[in-house]
Amino acid sequence: MEKREFKAESKRLLDLMINSIYTHKEIFLREIISNASDAIDKLCYLSLTDDKVGLNRDDFAITLTLDKENRTLTVSDNGIGMSAEELENNLGVIANSGSLKFRQEVGEDSETDIIGQFGVGFYSAFMVADHITVVTRKYGEDQAYRWESSGVDGYTIEPCEKETVGTDIIMHIKEDGEEKDEYSQYLREYPLYKLVKKYSDYIRFPIKMLMPHPVKKEGTPDDKPEYEEVFEYEVLNSMVPLWQRKKSEVKKEEYDEFYRQRFGEVAPPQSVITVSAEGAVTYKALLFIPSKAPGLYGTDEFQPGLQLYSAGVMIMDKCADLLPEEFNYVRGVVESPDLSLNISRELLQHDRQLKIISANLAKKIRAELERMLKDEREEYEKFYRSFGRQLKICAMDNYGAKKDQLQDLLLFYSSNQKKMVTLNEYVERMKPEQKYIYFVPGDSVDAIDRMPQTELLKDHDMEILYFTDRADEFIADMFRNYKDKPFRSAVDGDLDLPGEEKKDETEAYKEGFAFIKEALGDKVTEVKASTRLKTHPVCLSSGEGITFEMEKYFAAVQPELGMKAKRILEINVDHPAFVTFETTRIIDPERAKKYAQVLYNQALLIAGLPIDDPSGYTDLLCSLWK
């Protein structure tokens, strides 16, 4: 038996394989099982034209065998096997893929789904094994061969005995290092079971292993039973994925259970989307719209993305590139044979196929949300309570680039309807003479409903949208209009109501307003007569630029910016409070200055803005009792 050396370039690549290419050691099992699956696929393909194969599809299997005493893990298949020449070419030359050559021979259009492309996956086993033995016998040959290697020092190939066609990969697992259980976990049944379920659950052939099961000992009483551990072969993988079945053939309970188990959720999904696409890119997808926000959603720890499969093997656990930001809460699975994978099959090369899938999935999700909005309004509103803010933020992102795609999915509370409505529903109800979409920002529906600025609009039976989310006012500012109807705040600027010709009386009371401006100093930029107040004495408006709600937002998230809205004090000149002020201004100017301070602080309270000096304001009110 002659020991052969890897070629110089192969030595370097093997060292790279063990130390750099793969992110996680556990990937080795996925690679070895995938190679076994490819070997079976090749023999299955051959059986189509060769009736001497002697095996039905149901006879094919992959078997995992543990020898804990000798620290070996064996992966066996009854696939096509390898000849001595193929052992030399496939395992003696790293990055020489027999699977790729086979695929090229049968043609790219063949339905045979071969996983291996790069010829490097086998060597990932050296991440966990210090010695590997391959015993293989090729279909149609009587002679079997043994390949052995401890890594970069080389390999040997020699004839051996093997009764059946196929390949056994025997990995001698390394001793644990400083980290407890670093390698020994691959010699225990349950960790291996979890890895199979995680990465190879949908390999199309059964993956079997002896699994321990507690069995009651014979003769022990039922009230004090004793148990012994019995090992039985168990199929570890599901083989047929749910997304490969027609939606009409799958019960809702099956989808719910898959969603709970796969994504660790307690509540069932809000909606299920199935996709089967053929054309420029062939893929299948099973998507779930959650009924409630996932565990870490909204935090830096949340990782969006869909699980990505190729030929039944999980390539990525969370492929974020398959989902646009507005739908980052969607969970699900995508499987495609057309993706360009990198050498480790852990990452995708960013290519045209990936972008096509992402764009198509976005359309499917958006269409499902539109259907829910139309046909299942309560369900949609439930979804919107959890994820509406994400839709709003993304509708504004990149200067409103996705406005047209998302604006009809947004909901706002309506003063007339007393419920959430869409912008389209609001516009369809607008009076013929109405020019604007009126809105009022505030902390809550009740708080907005009591605001003095809404009185005039309510008198004219104008529907008002209550913007209770801090993102809402940014939406109006970014969108500018909807279906050629401009947004207009009832808090800032002229309402421009149809048929309303209320006279601006600022000039008539300019002396009183000048007095108030002087008393308040730079606290306000302007004092003027209000055209919007009816029963309340005063309010604040901000004019052009930053609004009060925007000021509150920036104060909460970026207080260091110190962004402030203008403060325009609007006075209801018909209110008794202003009449009293005017009389006092003439007979007792010092007391009138206190009235001016009271009016300003009342306006701050109405606007939901903090009073500069609450204690001083209390003393001011008490002083007016004298």
mmCIF file of N, CA, C and O in Angstrom, residues 132-210:
data_model
loop_
_atom_site.group_PDB
_atom_site.id
_atom_site.type_symbol
_atom_site.label_atom_id
_atom_site.label_comp_id
_atom_site.label_asym_id
_atom_site.label_seq_id
_atom_site.Cartn_x
_atom_site.Cartn_y
_atom_site.Cartn_z
ATOM 1 N N ILE A 132 -10.002 9.948 8.528
ATOM 2 C CA ILE A 132 -11.206 9.571 7.779
ATOM 3 C C ILE A 132 -10.890 8.354 6.929
ATOM 4 O O ILE A 132 -9.856 8.300 6.246
ATOM 5 N N THR A 133 -11.805 7.383 6.980
ATOM 6 C CA THR A 133 -11.701 6.186 6.146
ATOM 7 C C THR A 133 -12.927 6.118 5.251
ATOM 8 O O THR A 133 -14.059 6.281 5.724
ATOM 9 N N VAL A 134 -12.682 5.888 3.970
ATOM 10 C CA VAL A 134 -13.785 5.736 3.010
ATOM 11 C C VAL A 134 -13.712 4.326 2.446
ATOM 12 O O VAL A 134 -12.686 3.936 1.852
ATOM 13 N N VAL A 135 -14.780 3.552 2.638
ATOM 14 C CA VAL A 135 -14.872 2.199 2.072
ATOM 15 C C VAL A 135 -15.977 2.230 1.026
ATOM 16 O O VAL A 135 -17.127 2.571 1.344
ATOM 17 N N THR A 136 -15.634 1.898 -0.212
ATOM 18 C CA THR A 136 -16.616 2.078 -1.280
ATOM 19 C C THR A 136 -16.520 0.964 -2.319
ATOM 20 O O THR A 136 -15.432 0.425 -2.578
ATOM 21 N N ARG A 137 -17.663 0.648 -2.884
ATOM 22 C CA ARG A 137 -17.725 -0.322 -3.986
ATOM 23 C C ARG A 137 -18.659 0.239 -5.044
ATOM 24 O O ARG A 137 -19.814 0.565 -4.757
ATOM 25 N N LYS A 138 -18.162 0.350 -6.255
ATOM 26 C CA LYS A 138 -18.928 0.953 -7.336
ATOM 27 C C LYS A 138 -19.923 -0.053 -7.919
ATOM 28 O O LYS A 138 -19.637 -1.261 -7.992
ATOM 29 N N TYR A 139 -21.064 0.457 -8.340
ATOM 30 C CA TYR A 139 -22.062 -0.407 -8.994
ATOM 31 C C TYR A 139 -21.457 -1.006 -10.260
ATOM 32 O O TYR A 139 -20.807 -0.318 -11.055
ATOM 33 N N GLY A 140 -21.647 -2.315 -10.403
ATOM 34 C CA GLY A 140 -21.142 -3.017 -11.584
ATOM 35 C C GLY A 140 -19.765 -3.597 -11.405
ATOM 36 O O GLY A 140 -19.252 -4.265 -12.318
ATOM 37 N N GLU A 141 -19.129 -3.333 -10.252
ATOM 38 C CA GLU A 141 -17.801 -3.887 -9.998
ATOM 39 C C GLU A 141 -17.837 -4.788 -8.764
ATOM 40 O O GLU A 141 -18.613 -4.552 -7.839
ATOM 41 N N ASP A 142 -16.945 -5.763 -8.740
ATOM 42 C CA ASP A 142 -16.864 -6.680 -7.599
ATOM 43 C C ASP A 142 -15.855 -6.227 -6.556
ATOM 44 O O ASP A 142 -15.961 -6.579 -5.381
ATOM 45 N N GLN A 143 -14.876 -5.454 -6.996
ATOM 46 C CA GLN A 143 -13.807 -5.044 -6.104
ATOM 47 C C GLN A 143 -14.178 -3.745 -5.367
ATOM 48 O O GLN A 143 -14.645 -2.784 -5.961
ATOM 49 N N ALA A 144 -13.956 -3.772 -4.068
ATOM 50 C CA ALA A 144 -14.155 -2.557 -3.254
ATOM 51 C C ALA A 144 -12.783 -1.970 -2.911
ATOM 52 O O ALA A 144 -11.752 -2.647 -3.013
ATOM 53 N N TYR A 145 -12.800 -0.690 -2.459
ATOM 54 C CA TYR A 145 -11.540 0.002 -2.145
ATOM 55 C C TYR A 145 -11.695 0.811 -0.861
ATOM 56 O O TYR A 145 -12.789 1.256 -0.503
ATOM 57 N N ARG A 146 -10.536 0.960 -0.195
ATOM 58 C CA ARG A 146 -10.491 1.747 1.029
ATOM 59 C C ARG A 146 -9.562 2.954 0.792
ATOM 60 O O ARG A 146 -8.418 2.788 0.379
ATOM 61 N N TRP A 147 -10.086 4.135 1.104
ATOM 62 C CA TRP A 147 -9.291 5.388 1.040
ATOM 63 C C TRP A 147 -9.140 5.874 2.465
ATOM 64 O O TRP A 147 -10.122 5.946 3.216
ATOM 65 N N GLU A 148 -7.923 6.232 2.880
ATOM 66 C CA GLU A 148 -7.703 6.705 4.243
ATOM 67 C C GLU A 148 -6.800 7.937 4.234
ATOM 68 O O GLU A 148 -5.876 8.041 3.413
ATOM 69 N N SER A 149 -7.101 8.846 5.162
ATOM 70 C CA SER A 149 -6.278 10.045 5.265
ATOM 71 C C SER A 149 -6.424 10.666 6.650
ATOM 72 O O SER A 149 -7.492 10.580 7.271
ATOM 73 N N SER A 150 -5.340 11.256 7.102
ATOM 74 C CA SER A 150 -5.376 12.034 8.349
ATOM 75 C C SER A 150 -5.221 13.526 8.065
ATOM 76 O O SER A 150 -4.892 14.303 8.955
ATOM 77 N N GLY A 151 -5.420 13.900 6.826
ATOM 78 C CA GLY A 151 -5.352 15.320 6.488
ATOM 79 C C GLY A 151 -4.256 15.616 5.492
ATOM 80 O O GLY A 151 -4.020 14.852 4.540
ATOM 81 N N VAL A 152 -3.553 16.694 5.706
ATOM 82 C CA VAL A 152 -2.617 17.204 4.709
ATOM 83 C C VAL A 152 -1.402 16.303 4.502
ATOM 84 O O VAL A 152 -0.636 16.501 3.558
ATOM 85 N N ASP A 153 -1.199 15.296 5.383
ATOM 86 C CA ASP A 153 -0.019 14.442 5.216
ATOM 87 C C ASP A 153 -0.188 13.435 4.085
ATOM 88 O O ASP A 153 0.749 12.709 3.736
ATOM 89 N N GLY A 154 -1.377 13.354 3.489
ATOM 90 C CA GLY A 154 -1.576 12.476 2.341
ATOM 91 C C GLY A 154 -2.655 11.439 2.565
ATOM 92 O O GLY A 154 -3.422 11.509 3.534
ATOM 93 N N TYR A 155 -2.728 10.460 1.657
ATOM 94 C CA TYR A 155 -3.798 9.464 1.709
ATOM 95 C C TYR A 155 -3.295 8.155 1.123
ATOM 96 O O TYR A 155 -2.271 8.097 0.422
ATOM 97 N N THR A 156 -4.046 7.094 1.405
ATOM 98 C CA THR A 156 -3.753 5.785 0.815
ATOM 99 C C THR A 156 -5.022 5.228 0.192
ATOM 100 O O THR A 156 -6.141 5.529 0.629
ATOM 101 N N ILE A 157 -4.826 4.402 -0.847
ATOM 102 C CA ILE A 157 -5.941 3.687 -1.471
ATOM 103 C C ILE A 157 -5.513 2.235 -1.613
ATOM 104 O O ILE A 157 -4.417 1.944 -2.124
ATOM 105 N N GLU A 158 -6.374 1.312 -1.160
ATOM 106 C CA GLU A 158 -6.043 -0.105 -1.262
ATOM 107 C C GLU A 158 -7.322 -0.911 -1.469
ATOM 108 O O GLU A 158 -8.423 -0.477 -1.087
ATOM 109 N N PRO A 159 -7.232 -2.067 -2.080
ATOM 110 C CA PRO A 159 -8.406 -2.937 -2.236
ATOM 111 C C PRO A 159 -8.875 -3.430 -0.867
ATOM 112 O O PRO A 159 -8.091 -3.531 0.081
ATOM 113 N N CYS A 160 -10.177 -3.717 -0.764
ATOM 114 C CA CYS A 160 -10.742 -4.247 0.482
ATOM 115 C C CYS A 160 -11.991 -5.041 0.157
ATOM 116 O O CYS A 160 -12.379 -5.165 -1.003
ATOM 117 N N GLU A 161 -12.638 -5.534 1.195
ATOM 118 C CA GLU A 161 -13.874 -6.294 1.011
ATOM 119 C C GLU A 161 -15.078 -5.429 1.394
ATOM 120 O O GLU A 161 -15.045 -4.703 2.383
ATOM 121 N N LYS A 162 -16.126 -5.486 0.584
ATOM 122 C CA LYS A 162 -17.411 -4.830 0.912
ATOM 123 C C LYS A 162 -18.508 -5.584 0.183
ATOM 124 O O LYS A 162 -18.442 -5.756 -1.047
ATOM 125 N N GLU A 163 -19.469 -6.079 0.919
ATOM 126 C CA GLU A 163 -20.483 -6.957 0.336
ATOM 127 C C GLU A 163 -21.448 -6.220 -0.584
ATOM 128 O O GLU A 163 -21.940 -6.784 -1.551
ATOM 129 N N THR A 164 -21.758 -4.977 -0.268
ATOM 130 C CA THR A 164 -22.799 -4.261 -1.012
ATOM 131 C C THR A 164 -22.225 -3.044 -1.728
ATOM 132 O O THR A 164 -21.171 -2.503 -1.372
ATOM 133 N N VAL A 165 -22.966 -2.613 -2.739
ATOM 134 C CA VAL A 165 -22.603 -1.401 -3.477
ATOM 135 C C VAL A 165 -22.869 -0.185 -2.589
ATOM 136 O O VAL A 165 -23.832 -0.164 -1.812
ATOM 137 N N GLY A 166 -22.027 0.813 -2.691
ATOM 138 C CA GLY A 166 -22.247 2.043 -1.926
ATOM 139 C C GLY A 166 -20.977 2.511 -1.243
ATOM 140 O O GLY A 166 -19.877 2.008 -1.536
ATOM 141 N N THR A 167 -21.128 3.440 -0.310
ATOM 142 C CA THR A 167 -19.967 4.063 0.320
ATOM 143 C C THR A 167 -20.199 4.243 1.814
ATOM 144 O O THR A 167 -21.291 4.644 2.238
ATOM 145 N N ASP A 168 -19.168 3.947 2.601
ATOM 146 C CA ASP A 168 -19.165 4.240 4.037
ATOM 147 C C ASP A 168 -18.098 5.299 4.304
ATOM 148 O O ASP A 168 -16.932 5.110 3.937
ATOM 149 N N ILE A 169 -18.490 6.391 4.942
ATOM 150 C CA ILE A 169 -17.549 7.424 5.363
ATOM 151 C C ILE A 169 -17.378 7.268 6.875
ATOM 152 O O ILE A 169 -18.321 7.516 7.646
ATOM 153 N N ILE A 170 -16.184 6.832 7.297
ATOM 154 C CA ILE A 170 -15.931 6.567 8.727
ATOM 155 C C ILE A 170 -15.040 7.683 9.259
ATOM 156 O O ILE A 170 -13.875 7.805 8.852
ATOM 157 N N MET A 171 -15.583 8.485 10.151
ATOM 158 C CA MET A 171 -14.864 9.642 10.682
ATOM 159 C C MET A 171 -14.458 9.378 12.126
ATOM 160 O O MET A 171 -15.321 9.131 12.976
ATOM 161 N N HIS A 172 -13.166 9.444 12.401
ATOM 162 C CA HIS A 172 -12.683 9.329 13.765
ATOM 163 C C HIS A 172 -12.709 10.718 14.381
ATOM 164 O O HIS A 172 -11.927 11.600 14.008
ATOM 165 N N ILE A 173 -13.617 10.918 15.328
ATOM 166 C CA ILE A 173 -13.875 12.254 15.878
ATOM 167 C C ILE A 173 -12.747 12.675 16.816
ATOM 168 O O ILE A 173 -12.265 11.886 17.633
ATOM 169 N N LYS A 174 -12.325 13.915 16.692
ATOM 170 C CA LYS A 174 -11.233 14.460 17.497
ATOM 171 C C LYS A 174 -11.577 14.431 18.988
ATOM 172 O O LYS A 174 -12.767 14.427 19.372
ATOM 173 N N GLU A 175 -10.558 14.452 19.806
ATOM 174 C CA GLU A 175 -10.750 14.619 21.243
ATOM 175 C C GLU A 175 -11.130 16.073 21.527
ATOM 176 O O GLU A 175 -10.734 16.987 20.795
ATOM 177 N N ASP A 176 -11.891 16.284 22.585
ATOM 178 C CA ASP A 176 -12.296 17.650 22.943
ATOM 179 C C ASP A 176 -11.075 18.477 23.330
ATOM 180 O O ASP A 176 -10.125 17.976 23.953
ATOM 181 N N GLY A 177 -11.139 19.757 22.965
ATOM 182 C CA GLY A 177 -10.083 20.678 23.349
ATOM 183 C C GLY A 177 -10.453 21.386 24.632
ATOM 184 O O GLY A 177 -11.038 20.802 25.548
ATOM 185 N N GLU A 178 -10.142 22.669 24.683
ATOM 186 C CA GLU A 178 -10.441 23.439 25.895
ATOM 187 C C GLU A 178 -11.949 23.595 26.092
ATOM 188 O O GLU A 178 -12.431 23.685 27.213
ATOM 189 N N GLU A 179 -12.658 23.629 24.995
ATOM 190 C CA GLU A 179 -14.107 23.803 25.081
ATOM 191 C C GLU A 179 -14.782 22.455 25.319
ATOM 192 O O GLU A 179 -14.578 21.498 24.574
ATOM 193 N N LYS A 180 -15.578 22.376 26.375
ATOM 194 C CA LYS A 180 -16.256 21.133 26.722
ATOM 195 C C LYS A 180 -17.216 20.723 25.610
ATOM 196 O O LYS A 180 -17.947 21.544 25.060
ATOM 197 N N ASP A 181 -17.197 19.449 25.272
ATOM 198 C CA ASP A 181 -18.127 18.884 24.290
ATOM 199 C C ASP A 181 -17.911 19.433 22.883
ATOM 200 O O ASP A 181 -18.792 19.330 22.037
ATOM 201 N N GLU A 182 -16.755 20.015 22.628
ATOM 202 C CA GLU A 182 -16.514 20.628 21.325
ATOM 203 C C GLU A 182 -16.707 19.631 20.189
ATOM 204 O O GLU A 182 -17.297 19.941 19.165
ATOM 205 N N TYR A 183 -16.187 18.409 20.370
ATOM 206 C CA TYR A 183 -16.296 17.378 19.335
ATOM 207 C C TYR A 183 -17.137 16.181 19.781
ATOM 208 O O TYR A 183 -17.767 15.524 18.940
ATOM 209 N N SER A 184 -17.168 15.901 21.075
ATOM 210 C CA SER A 184 -17.888 14.716 21.565
ATOM 211 C C SER A 184 -19.386 14.789 21.305
ATOM 212 O O SER A 184 -20.064 13.750 21.295
ATOM 213 N N GLN A 185 -19.910 15.983 21.090
ATOM 214 C CA GLN A 185 -21.344 16.099 20.791
ATOM 215 C C GLN A 185 -21.707 15.359 19.507
ATOM 216 O O GLN A 185 -22.869 14.945 19.326
ATOM 217 N N TYR A 186 -20.732 15.177 18.607
ATOM 218 C CA TYR A 186 -21.006 14.483 17.351
ATOM 219 C C TYR A 186 -20.951 12.964 17.508
ATOM 220 O O TYR A 186 -21.011 12.236 16.518
ATOM 221 N N LEU A 187 -20.847 12.530 18.756
ATOM 222 C CA LEU A 187 -20.898 11.094 19.053
ATOM 223 C C LEU A 187 -22.139 10.756 19.872
ATOM 224 O O LEU A 187 -22.225 9.686 20.469
ATOM 225 N N ARG A 188 -23.089 11.692 19.913
ATOM 226 C CA ARG A 188 -24.327 11.451 20.663
ATOM 227 C C ARG A 188 -25.523 11.570 19.724
ATOM 228 O O ARG A 188 -25.539 12.406 18.800
ATOM 229 N N GLU A 189 -26.525 10.746 20.016
ATOM 230 C CA GLU A 189 -27.663 10.630 19.104
ATOM 231 C C GLU A 189 -28.449 11.938 18.957
ATOM 232 O O GLU A 189 -28.746 12.370 17.821
ATOM 233 N N TYR A 190 -28.781 12.556 20.071
ATOM 234 C CA TYR A 190 -29.696 13.698 19.970
ATOM 235 C C TYR A 190 -29.081 14.902 19.249
ATOM 236 O O TYR A 190 -29.741 15.509 18.400
ATOM 237 N N PRO A 191 -27.811 15.285 19.533
ATOM 238 C CA PRO A 191 -27.219 16.383 18.753
ATOM 239 C C PRO A 191 -27.182 16.094 17.250
ATOM 240 O O PRO A 191 -27.410 16.989 16.429
ATOM 241 N N LEU A 192 -26.902 14.824 16.888
ATOM 242 C CA LEU A 192 -26.897 14.471 15.468
ATOM 243 C C LEU A 192 -28.302 14.561 14.881
ATOM 244 O O LEU A 192 -28.493 15.025 13.748
ATOM 245 N N TYR A 193 -29.273 14.112 15.656
ATOM 246 C CA TYR A 193 -30.678 14.209 15.218
ATOM 247 C C TYR A 193 -31.047 15.662 14.925
ATOM 248 O O TYR A 193 -31.662 15.981 13.895
ATOM 249 N N LYS A 194 -30.650 16.577 15.812
ATOM 250 C CA LYS A 194 -30.964 17.997 15.626
ATOM 251 C C LYS A 194 -30.284 18.563 14.379
ATOM 252 O O LYS A 194 -30.871 19.373 13.664
ATOM 253 N N LEU A 195 -29.046 18.122 14.125
ATOM 254 C CA LEU A 195 -28.345 18.608 12.936
ATOM 255 C C LEU A 195 -29.007 18.110 11.656
ATOM 256 O O LEU A 195 -29.107 18.846 10.673
ATOM 257 N N VAL A 196 -29.450 16.876 11.665
ATOM 258 C CA VAL A 196 -30.162 16.338 10.500
ATOM 259 C C VAL A 196 -31.445 17.129 10.268
ATOM 260 O O VAL A 196 -31.766 17.520 9.132
ATOM 261 N N LYS A 197 -32.194 17.384 11.332
ATOM 262 C CA LYS A 197 -33.443 18.138 11.201
ATOM 263 C C LYS A 197 -33.175 19.562 10.727
ATOM 264 O O LYS A 197 -33.953 20.136 9.960
ATOM 265 N N LYS A 198 -32.073 20.129 11.178
ATOM 266 C CA LYS A 198 -31.761 21.517 10.837
ATOM 267 C C LYS A 198 -31.334 21.673 9.379
ATOM 268 O O LYS A 198 -31.821 22.557 8.673
ATOM 269 N N TYR A 199 -30.434 20.807 8.924
ATOM 270 C CA TYR A 199 -29.830 21.008 7.612
ATOM 271 C C TYR A 199 -30.309 20.031 6.529
ATOM 272 O O TYR A 199 -30.311 20.383 5.346
ATOM 273 N N SER A 200 -30.689 18.827 6.909
ATOM 274 C CA SER A 200 -30.941 17.789 5.901
ATOM 275 C C SER A 200 -32.321 17.171 6.033
ATOM 276 O O SER A 200 -32.543 16.040 5.572
ATOM 277 N N ASP A 201 -33.251 17.878 6.641
ATOM 278 C CA ASP A 201 -34.563 17.308 6.919
ATOM 279 C C ASP A 201 -35.302 16.918 5.641
ATOM 280 O O ASP A 201 -36.146 16.034 5.648
ATOM 281 N N TYR A 202 -34.984 17.585 4.539
ATOM 282 C CA TYR A 202 -35.736 17.346 3.309
ATOM 283 C C TYR A 202 -34.904 16.682 2.220
ATOM 284 O O TYR A 202 -35.238 16.760 1.048
ATOM 285 N N ILE A 203 -33.799 16.023 2.620
ATOM 286 C CA ILE A 203 -33.133 15.098 1.701
ATOM 287 C C ILE A 203 -34.165 14.055 1.291
ATOM 288 O O ILE A 203 -34.929 13.551 2.122
ATOM 289 N N ARG A 204 -34.186 13.693 0.012
ATOM 290 C CA ARG A 204 -35.296 12.877 -0.491
ATOM 291 C C ARG A 204 -35.217 11.398 -0.144
ATOM 292 O O ARG A 204 -36.122 10.625 -0.469
ATOM 293 N N PHE A 205 -34.136 11.001 0.505
ATOM 294 C CA PHE A 205 -33.999 9.605 0.923
ATOM 295 C C PHE A 205 -33.972 9.542 2.444
ATOM 296 O O PHE A 205 -33.488 10.464 3.106
ATOM 297 N N PRO A 206 -34.479 8.457 3.024
ATOM 298 C CA PRO A 206 -34.514 8.360 4.485
ATOM 299 C C PRO A 206 -33.107 8.345 5.082
ATOM 300 O O PRO A 206 -32.218 7.665 4.581
ATOM 301 N N ILE A 207 -32.940 9.093 6.172
ATOM 302 C CA ILE A 207 -31.696 9.102 6.931
ATOM 303 C C ILE A 207 -31.996 8.384 8.242
ATOM 304 O O ILE A 207 -32.799 8.870 9.051
ATOM 305 N N LYS A 208 -31.353 7.247 8.453
ATOM 306 C CA LYS A 208 -31.699 6.398 9.589
ATOM 307 C C LYS A 208 -30.567 6.370 10.615
ATOM 308 O O LYS A 208 -29.390 6.491 10.279
ATOM 309 N N MET A 209 -30.943 6.172 11.871
ATOM 310 C CA MET A 209 -29.966 6.012 12.942
ATOM 311 C C MET A 209 -30.615 5.285 14.104
ATOM 312 O O MET A 209 -31.830 5.435 14.337
ATOM 313 N N LEU A 210 -29.838 4.494 14.816
ATOM 314 C CA LEU A 210 -30.337 3.857 16.034
ATOM 315 C C LEU A 210 -30.558 4.941 17.093
ATOM 316 O O LEU A 210 -29.631 5.658 17.461
#
